[in-house]
mmCIF file of C-alpha atoms and ligand atoms in Angstrom:
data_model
loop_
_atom_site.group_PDB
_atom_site.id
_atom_site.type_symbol
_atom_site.label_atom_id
_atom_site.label_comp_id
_atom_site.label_asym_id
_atom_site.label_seq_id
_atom_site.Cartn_x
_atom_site.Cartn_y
_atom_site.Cartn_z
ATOM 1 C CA UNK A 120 267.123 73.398 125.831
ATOM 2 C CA UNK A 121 265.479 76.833 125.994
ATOM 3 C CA UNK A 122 265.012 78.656 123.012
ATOM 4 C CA UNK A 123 264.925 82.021 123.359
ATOM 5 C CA UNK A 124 262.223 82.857 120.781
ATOM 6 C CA UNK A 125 259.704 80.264 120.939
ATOM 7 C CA UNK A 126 256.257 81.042 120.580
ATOM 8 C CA UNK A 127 257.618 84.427 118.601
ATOM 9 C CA UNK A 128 256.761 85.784 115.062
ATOM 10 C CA UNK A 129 260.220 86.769 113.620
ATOM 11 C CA UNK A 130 260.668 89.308 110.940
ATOM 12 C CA UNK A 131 263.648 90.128 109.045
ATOM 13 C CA UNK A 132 264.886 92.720 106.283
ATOM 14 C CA UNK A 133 268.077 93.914 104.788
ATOM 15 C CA UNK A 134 268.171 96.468 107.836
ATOM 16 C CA UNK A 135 265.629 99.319 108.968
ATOM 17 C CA UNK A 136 263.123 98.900 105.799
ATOM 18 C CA UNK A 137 261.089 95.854 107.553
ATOM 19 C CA UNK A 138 260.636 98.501 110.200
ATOM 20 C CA UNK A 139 257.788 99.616 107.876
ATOM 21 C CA UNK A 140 256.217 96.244 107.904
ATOM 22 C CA UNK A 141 256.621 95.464 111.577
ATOM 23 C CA UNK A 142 254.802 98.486 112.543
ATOM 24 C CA UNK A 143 251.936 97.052 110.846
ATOM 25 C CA UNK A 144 252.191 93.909 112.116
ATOM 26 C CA UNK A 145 252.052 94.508 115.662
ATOM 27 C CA UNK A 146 249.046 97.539 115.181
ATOM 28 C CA UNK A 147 247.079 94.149 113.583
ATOM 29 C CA UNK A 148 248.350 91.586 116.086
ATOM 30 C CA UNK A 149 249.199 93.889 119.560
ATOM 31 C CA UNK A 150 249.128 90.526 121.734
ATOM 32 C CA UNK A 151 252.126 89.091 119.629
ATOM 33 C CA UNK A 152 255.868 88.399 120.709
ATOM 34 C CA UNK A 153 257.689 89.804 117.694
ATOM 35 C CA UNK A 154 261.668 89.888 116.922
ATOM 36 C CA UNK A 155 262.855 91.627 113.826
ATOM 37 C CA UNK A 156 266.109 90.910 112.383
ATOM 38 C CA UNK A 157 267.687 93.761 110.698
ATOM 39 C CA UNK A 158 270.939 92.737 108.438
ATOM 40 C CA UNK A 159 272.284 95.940 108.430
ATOM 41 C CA UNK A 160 276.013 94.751 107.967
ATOM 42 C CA UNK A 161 274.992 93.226 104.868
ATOM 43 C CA UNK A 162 272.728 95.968 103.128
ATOM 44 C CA UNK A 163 271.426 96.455 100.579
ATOM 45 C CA UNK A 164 270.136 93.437 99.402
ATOM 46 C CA UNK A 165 268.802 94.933 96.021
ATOM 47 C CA UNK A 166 271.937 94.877 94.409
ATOM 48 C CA UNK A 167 273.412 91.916 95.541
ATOM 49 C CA UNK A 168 273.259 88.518 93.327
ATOM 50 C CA UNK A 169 270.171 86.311 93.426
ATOM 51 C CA UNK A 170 272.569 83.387 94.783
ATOM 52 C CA UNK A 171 273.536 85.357 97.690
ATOM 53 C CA UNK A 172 270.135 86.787 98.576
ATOM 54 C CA UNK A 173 268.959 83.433 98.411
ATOM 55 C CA UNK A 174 271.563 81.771 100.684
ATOM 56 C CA UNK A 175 271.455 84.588 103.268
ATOM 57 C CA UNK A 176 267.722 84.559 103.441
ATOM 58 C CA UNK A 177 267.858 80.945 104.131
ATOM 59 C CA UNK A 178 270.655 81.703 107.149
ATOM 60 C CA UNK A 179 268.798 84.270 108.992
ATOM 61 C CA UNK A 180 265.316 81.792 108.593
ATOM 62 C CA UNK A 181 267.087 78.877 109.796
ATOM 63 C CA UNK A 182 268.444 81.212 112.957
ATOM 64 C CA UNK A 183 265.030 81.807 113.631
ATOM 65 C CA UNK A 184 263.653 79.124 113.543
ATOM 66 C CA UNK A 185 266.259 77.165 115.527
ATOM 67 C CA UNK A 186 265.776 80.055 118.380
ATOM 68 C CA UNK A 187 261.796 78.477 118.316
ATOM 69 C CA UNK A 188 260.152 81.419 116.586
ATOM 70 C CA UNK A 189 256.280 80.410 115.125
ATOM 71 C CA UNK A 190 256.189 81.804 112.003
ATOM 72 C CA UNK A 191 258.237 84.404 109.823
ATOM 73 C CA UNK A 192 257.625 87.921 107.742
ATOM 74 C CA UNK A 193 259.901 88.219 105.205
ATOM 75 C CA UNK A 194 259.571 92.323 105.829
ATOM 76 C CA UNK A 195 261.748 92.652 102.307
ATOM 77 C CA UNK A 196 260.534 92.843 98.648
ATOM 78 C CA UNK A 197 263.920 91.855 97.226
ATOM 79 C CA UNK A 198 264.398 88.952 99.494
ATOM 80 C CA UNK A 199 260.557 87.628 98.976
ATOM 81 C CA UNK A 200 260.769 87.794 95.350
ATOM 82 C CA UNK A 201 263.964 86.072 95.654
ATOM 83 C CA UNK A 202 263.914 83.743 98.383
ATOM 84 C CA UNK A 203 260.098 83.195 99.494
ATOM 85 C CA UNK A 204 258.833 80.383 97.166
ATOM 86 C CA UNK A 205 262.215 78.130 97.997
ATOM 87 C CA UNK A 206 261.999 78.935 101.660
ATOM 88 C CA UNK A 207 257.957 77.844 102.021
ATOM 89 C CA UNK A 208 259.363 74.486 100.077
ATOM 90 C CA UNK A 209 261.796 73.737 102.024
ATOM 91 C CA UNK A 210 259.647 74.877 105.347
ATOM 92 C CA UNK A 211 256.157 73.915 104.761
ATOM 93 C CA UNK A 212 255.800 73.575 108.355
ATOM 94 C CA UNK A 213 256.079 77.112 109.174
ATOM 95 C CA UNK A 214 253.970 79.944 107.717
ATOM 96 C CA UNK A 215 256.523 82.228 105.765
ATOM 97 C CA UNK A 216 254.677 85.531 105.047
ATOM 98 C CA UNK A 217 256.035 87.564 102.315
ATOM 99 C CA UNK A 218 255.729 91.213 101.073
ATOM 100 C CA UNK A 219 254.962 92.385 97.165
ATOM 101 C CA UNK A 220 255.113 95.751 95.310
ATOM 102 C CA UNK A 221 251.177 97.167 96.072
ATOM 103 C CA UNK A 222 250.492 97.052 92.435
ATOM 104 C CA UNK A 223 247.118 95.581 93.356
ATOM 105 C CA UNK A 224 245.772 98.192 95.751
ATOM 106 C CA UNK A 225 247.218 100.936 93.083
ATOM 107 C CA UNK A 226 245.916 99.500 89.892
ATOM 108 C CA UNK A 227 242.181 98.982 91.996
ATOM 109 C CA UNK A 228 242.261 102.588 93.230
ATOM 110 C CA UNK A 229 239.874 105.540 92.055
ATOM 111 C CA UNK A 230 241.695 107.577 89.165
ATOM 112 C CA UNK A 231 244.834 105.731 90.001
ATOM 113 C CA UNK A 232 246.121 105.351 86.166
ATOM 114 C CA UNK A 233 249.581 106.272 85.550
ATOM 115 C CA UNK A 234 251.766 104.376 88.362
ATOM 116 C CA UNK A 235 255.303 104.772 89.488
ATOM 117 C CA UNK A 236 256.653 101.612 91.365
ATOM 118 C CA UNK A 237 259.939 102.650 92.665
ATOM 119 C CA UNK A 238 262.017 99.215 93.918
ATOM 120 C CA UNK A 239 265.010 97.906 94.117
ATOM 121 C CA UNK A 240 266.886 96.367 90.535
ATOM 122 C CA UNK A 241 266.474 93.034 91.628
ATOM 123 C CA UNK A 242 262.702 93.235 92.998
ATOM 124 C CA UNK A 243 262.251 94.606 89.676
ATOM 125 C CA UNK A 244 263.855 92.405 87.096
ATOM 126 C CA UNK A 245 262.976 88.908 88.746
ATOM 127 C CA UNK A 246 259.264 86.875 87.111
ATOM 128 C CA UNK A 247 257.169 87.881 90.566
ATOM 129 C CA UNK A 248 257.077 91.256 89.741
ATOM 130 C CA UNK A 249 256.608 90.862 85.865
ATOM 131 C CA UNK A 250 254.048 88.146 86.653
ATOM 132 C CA UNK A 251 252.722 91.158 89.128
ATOM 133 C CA UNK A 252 252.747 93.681 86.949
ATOM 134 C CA UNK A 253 250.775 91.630 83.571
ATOM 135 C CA UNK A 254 248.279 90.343 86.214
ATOM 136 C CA UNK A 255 247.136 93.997 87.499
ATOM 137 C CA UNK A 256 249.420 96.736 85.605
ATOM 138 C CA UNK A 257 247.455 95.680 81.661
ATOM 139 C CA UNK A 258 245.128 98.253 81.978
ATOM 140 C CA UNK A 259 247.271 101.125 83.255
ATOM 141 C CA UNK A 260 250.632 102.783 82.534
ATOM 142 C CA UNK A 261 252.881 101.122 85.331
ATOM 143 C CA UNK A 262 256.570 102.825 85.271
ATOM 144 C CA UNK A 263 258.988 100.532 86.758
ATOM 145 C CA UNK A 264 261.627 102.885 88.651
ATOM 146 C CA UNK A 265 264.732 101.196 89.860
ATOM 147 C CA UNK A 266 266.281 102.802 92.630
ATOM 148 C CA UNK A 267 269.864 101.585 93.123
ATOM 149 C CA UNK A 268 271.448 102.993 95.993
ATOM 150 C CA UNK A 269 268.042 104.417 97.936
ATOM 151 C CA UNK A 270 267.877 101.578 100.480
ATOM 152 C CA UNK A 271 271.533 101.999 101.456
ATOM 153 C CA UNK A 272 271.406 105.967 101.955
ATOM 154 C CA UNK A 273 267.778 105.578 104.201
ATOM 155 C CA UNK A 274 269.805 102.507 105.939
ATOM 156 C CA UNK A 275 271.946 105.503 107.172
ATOM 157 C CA UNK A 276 269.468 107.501 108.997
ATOM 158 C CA UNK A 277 269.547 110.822 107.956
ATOM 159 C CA UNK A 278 266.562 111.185 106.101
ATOM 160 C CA UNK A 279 266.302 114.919 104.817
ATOM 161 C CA UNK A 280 270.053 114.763 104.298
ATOM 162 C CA UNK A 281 271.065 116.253 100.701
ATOM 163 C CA UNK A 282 272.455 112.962 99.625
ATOM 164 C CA UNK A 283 269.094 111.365 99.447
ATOM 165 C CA UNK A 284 267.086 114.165 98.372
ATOM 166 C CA UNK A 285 269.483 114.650 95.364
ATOM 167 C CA UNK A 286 269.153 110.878 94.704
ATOM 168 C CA UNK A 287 265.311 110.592 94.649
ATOM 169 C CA UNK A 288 265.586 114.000 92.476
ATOM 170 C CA UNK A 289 267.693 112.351 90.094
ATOM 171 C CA UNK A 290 265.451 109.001 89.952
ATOM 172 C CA UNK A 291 261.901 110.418 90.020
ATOM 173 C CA UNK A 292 262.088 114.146 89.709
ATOM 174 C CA UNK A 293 261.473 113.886 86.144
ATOM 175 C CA UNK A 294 257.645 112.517 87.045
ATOM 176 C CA UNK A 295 256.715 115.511 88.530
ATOM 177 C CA UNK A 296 252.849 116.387 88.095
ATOM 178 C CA UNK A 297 253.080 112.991 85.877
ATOM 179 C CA UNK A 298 251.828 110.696 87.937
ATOM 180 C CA UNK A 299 248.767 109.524 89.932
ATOM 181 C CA UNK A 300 250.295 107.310 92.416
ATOM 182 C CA UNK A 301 253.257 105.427 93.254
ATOM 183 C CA UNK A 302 254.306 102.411 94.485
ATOM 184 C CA UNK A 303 256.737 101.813 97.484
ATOM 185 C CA UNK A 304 257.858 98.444 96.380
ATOM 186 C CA UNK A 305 261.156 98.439 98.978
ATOM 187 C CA UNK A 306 259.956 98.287 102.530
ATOM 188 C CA UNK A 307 262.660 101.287 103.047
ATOM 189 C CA UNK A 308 261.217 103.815 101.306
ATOM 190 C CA UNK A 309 258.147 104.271 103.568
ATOM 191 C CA UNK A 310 260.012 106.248 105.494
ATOM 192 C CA UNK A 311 261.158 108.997 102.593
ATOM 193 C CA UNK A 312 257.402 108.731 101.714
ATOM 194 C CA UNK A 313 257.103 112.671 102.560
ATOM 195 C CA UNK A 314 260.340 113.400 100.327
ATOM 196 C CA UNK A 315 258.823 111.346 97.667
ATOM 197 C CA UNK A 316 255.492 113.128 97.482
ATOM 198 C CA UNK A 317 257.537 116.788 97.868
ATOM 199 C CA UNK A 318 258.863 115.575 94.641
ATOM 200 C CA UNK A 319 256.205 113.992 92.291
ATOM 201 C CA UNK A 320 253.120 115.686 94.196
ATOM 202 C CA UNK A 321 250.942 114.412 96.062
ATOM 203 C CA UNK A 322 249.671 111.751 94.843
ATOM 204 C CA UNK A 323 248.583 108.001 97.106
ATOM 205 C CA UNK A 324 251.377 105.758 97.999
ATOM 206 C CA UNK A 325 251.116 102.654 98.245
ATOM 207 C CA UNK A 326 252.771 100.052 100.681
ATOM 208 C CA UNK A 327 252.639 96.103 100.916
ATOM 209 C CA UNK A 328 252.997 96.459 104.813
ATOM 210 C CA UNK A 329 249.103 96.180 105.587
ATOM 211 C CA UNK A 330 247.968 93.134 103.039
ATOM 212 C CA UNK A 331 251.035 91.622 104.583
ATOM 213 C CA UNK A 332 249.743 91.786 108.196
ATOM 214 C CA UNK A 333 246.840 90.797 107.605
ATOM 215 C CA UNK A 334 248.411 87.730 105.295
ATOM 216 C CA UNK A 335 250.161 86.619 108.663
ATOM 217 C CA UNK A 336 246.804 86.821 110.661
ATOM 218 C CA UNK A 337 245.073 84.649 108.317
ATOM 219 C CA UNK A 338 248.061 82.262 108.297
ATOM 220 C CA UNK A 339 248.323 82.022 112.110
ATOM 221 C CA UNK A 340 244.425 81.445 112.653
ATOM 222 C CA UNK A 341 244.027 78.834 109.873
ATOM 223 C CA UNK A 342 247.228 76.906 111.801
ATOM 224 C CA UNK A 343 245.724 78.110 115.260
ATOM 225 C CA UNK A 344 249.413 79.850 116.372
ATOM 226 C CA UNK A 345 247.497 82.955 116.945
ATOM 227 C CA UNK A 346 249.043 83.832 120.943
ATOM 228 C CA UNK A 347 246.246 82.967 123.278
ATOM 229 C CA UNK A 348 247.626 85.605 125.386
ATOM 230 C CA UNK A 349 245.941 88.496 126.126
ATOM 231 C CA UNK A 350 247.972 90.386 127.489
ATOM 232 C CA UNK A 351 250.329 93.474 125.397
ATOM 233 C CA UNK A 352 252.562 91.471 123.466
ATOM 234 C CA UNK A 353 256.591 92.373 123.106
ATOM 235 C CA UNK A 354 258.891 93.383 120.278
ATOM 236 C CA UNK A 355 262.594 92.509 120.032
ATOM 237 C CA UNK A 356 265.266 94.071 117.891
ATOM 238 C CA UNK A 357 268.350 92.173 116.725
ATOM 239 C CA UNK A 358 270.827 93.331 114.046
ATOM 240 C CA UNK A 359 273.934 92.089 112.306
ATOM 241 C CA UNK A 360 275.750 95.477 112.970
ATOM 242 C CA UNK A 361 277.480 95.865 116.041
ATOM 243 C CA UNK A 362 276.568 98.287 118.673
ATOM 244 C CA UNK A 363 273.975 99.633 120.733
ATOM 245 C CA UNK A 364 273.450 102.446 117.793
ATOM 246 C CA UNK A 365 272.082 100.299 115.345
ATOM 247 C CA UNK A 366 269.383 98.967 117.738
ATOM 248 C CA UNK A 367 268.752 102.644 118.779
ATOM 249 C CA UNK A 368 268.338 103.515 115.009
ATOM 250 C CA UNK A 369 265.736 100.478 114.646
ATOM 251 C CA UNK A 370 263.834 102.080 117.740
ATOM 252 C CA UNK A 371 263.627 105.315 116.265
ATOM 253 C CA UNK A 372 262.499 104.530 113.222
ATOM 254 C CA UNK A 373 259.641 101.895 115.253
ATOM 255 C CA UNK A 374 258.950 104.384 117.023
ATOM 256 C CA UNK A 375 258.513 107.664 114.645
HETATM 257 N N1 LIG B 517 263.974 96.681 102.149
HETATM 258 C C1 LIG B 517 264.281 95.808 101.093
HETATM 259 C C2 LIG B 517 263.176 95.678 100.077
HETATM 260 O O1 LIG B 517 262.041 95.776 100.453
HETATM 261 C C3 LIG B 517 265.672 95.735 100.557
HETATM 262 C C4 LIG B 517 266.409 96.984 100.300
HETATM 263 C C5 LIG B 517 267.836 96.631 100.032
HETATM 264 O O2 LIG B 517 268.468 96.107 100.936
HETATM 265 O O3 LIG B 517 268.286 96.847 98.902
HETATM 266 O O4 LIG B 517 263.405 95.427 98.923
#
């Protein structure tokens, strides 16, 4: 039988948000054969239950992996915090890379004391991120900002469109001036990162996307899956959604 993505590294989010991640991913590993996932038809994730983030995580994995791919990026805060620790269980053959709210890199910045970190309800409320946020946030004032609703208006595409502006201004324009940094702890919001500092100042942001690549590079040598290839490696976009305008959505926002 041929499987169609053997030998690949698949990545999958909610919808455009791992689009953040995989952009780091491929700067750190250019010789790689990547396909992302995007489950638009199904976003968001953040406000789903913990059952059904669990269950559809597991789906999309086990599509991946029965296609051949090598390893997987879980390009999605909610569905790591959710799903990761059951999924490496019940695959310890496969490195599953996750991503976490960058309260670490915040917290060990220069000056960096008062912290936003602006998720999604469920990244928020679940032990990982408390257990995050005791280990590194003790020493600082860490604001947890849930963002209901974000994910879903970025999943649309239209960026600087009032609807999102008026949403962030409603959920963060109260920390304006107040804050010296903030975390991006959806792998959406990347892409509003402009809007966000228009709003609070500007201030550092901080993203999981480049600890996560280089968590898959260490994961890949220490198994030896690293692609002996030298040559430029590929990148394949699959999404839930129907229609050839989801997959150009996904390459614009790769590409911007
Ligand atoms: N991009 C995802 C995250 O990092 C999920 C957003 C959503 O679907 O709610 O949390």
């Amino acid at each position: 039988m041929q499987l169609k993505y053997r030998g690949y590294i698949g990545v999958f989010d909610s919808g455009v948000g791992g689009i953040s991640v995989l952009r780091h991913l491929v700067k750190t590993l250019p010789n790689e054969k990547f396909v992302f996932f995007g489950d638009s038809a199904n976003a968001p994730y953040g406000e789903k239950s913990r059952d059904w983030v669990l269950n559809r995580s597991r789906d999309i994995v086990d599509n991946l992996l029965d296609e051949g791919a090598k390893a997987i990026v879980i390009a999605c805060n909610t569905a790591t915090s959710v799903a990761a620790a059951t999924l490496r269980a019940d695959y310890a053959h496969v490195p599953i890379i996750g991503v976490e709210p960058a309260l670490k890199p915040a917290t060990l910045a220069p000056g960096v004391d008062r912290i936003l970190v602006m998720a999604t309800p469920i990244t928020l409320r679940l032990d990982k991120y408390q257990q995050l946020a005791r280990r590194w946030g003790a020493d600082r004032e860490v604001i947890p900002v849930p963002c209901p609703g974000l994910a879903d208006r970025i999943e649309r595409g239209d960026l600087d469109n009032p609807d999102v502006l008026e949403l962030l201004e409603s959920l963060i324009g109260r920390y304006r001036g107040e804050v010296d940094g903030v975390v991006l702890g959806c792998t959406h919001y990347p892409f509003i990162a402009r809007q966000i500092t228009e709003i609070v100042g500007n201030v550092p942001l901080f993203d999981g996307a480049e600890g996560t690549a280089r968590q898959l590079e260490r994961r890949l040598a220490e198994r030896n899956l690293l692609t002996k290839s030298a040559g430029p490696g590929t990148v394949e976009f699959l999404s839930s959604r129907e229609g050839d305008e989801e997959l150009a959505l996904y390459r614009r926002f790769f590409a911007d």
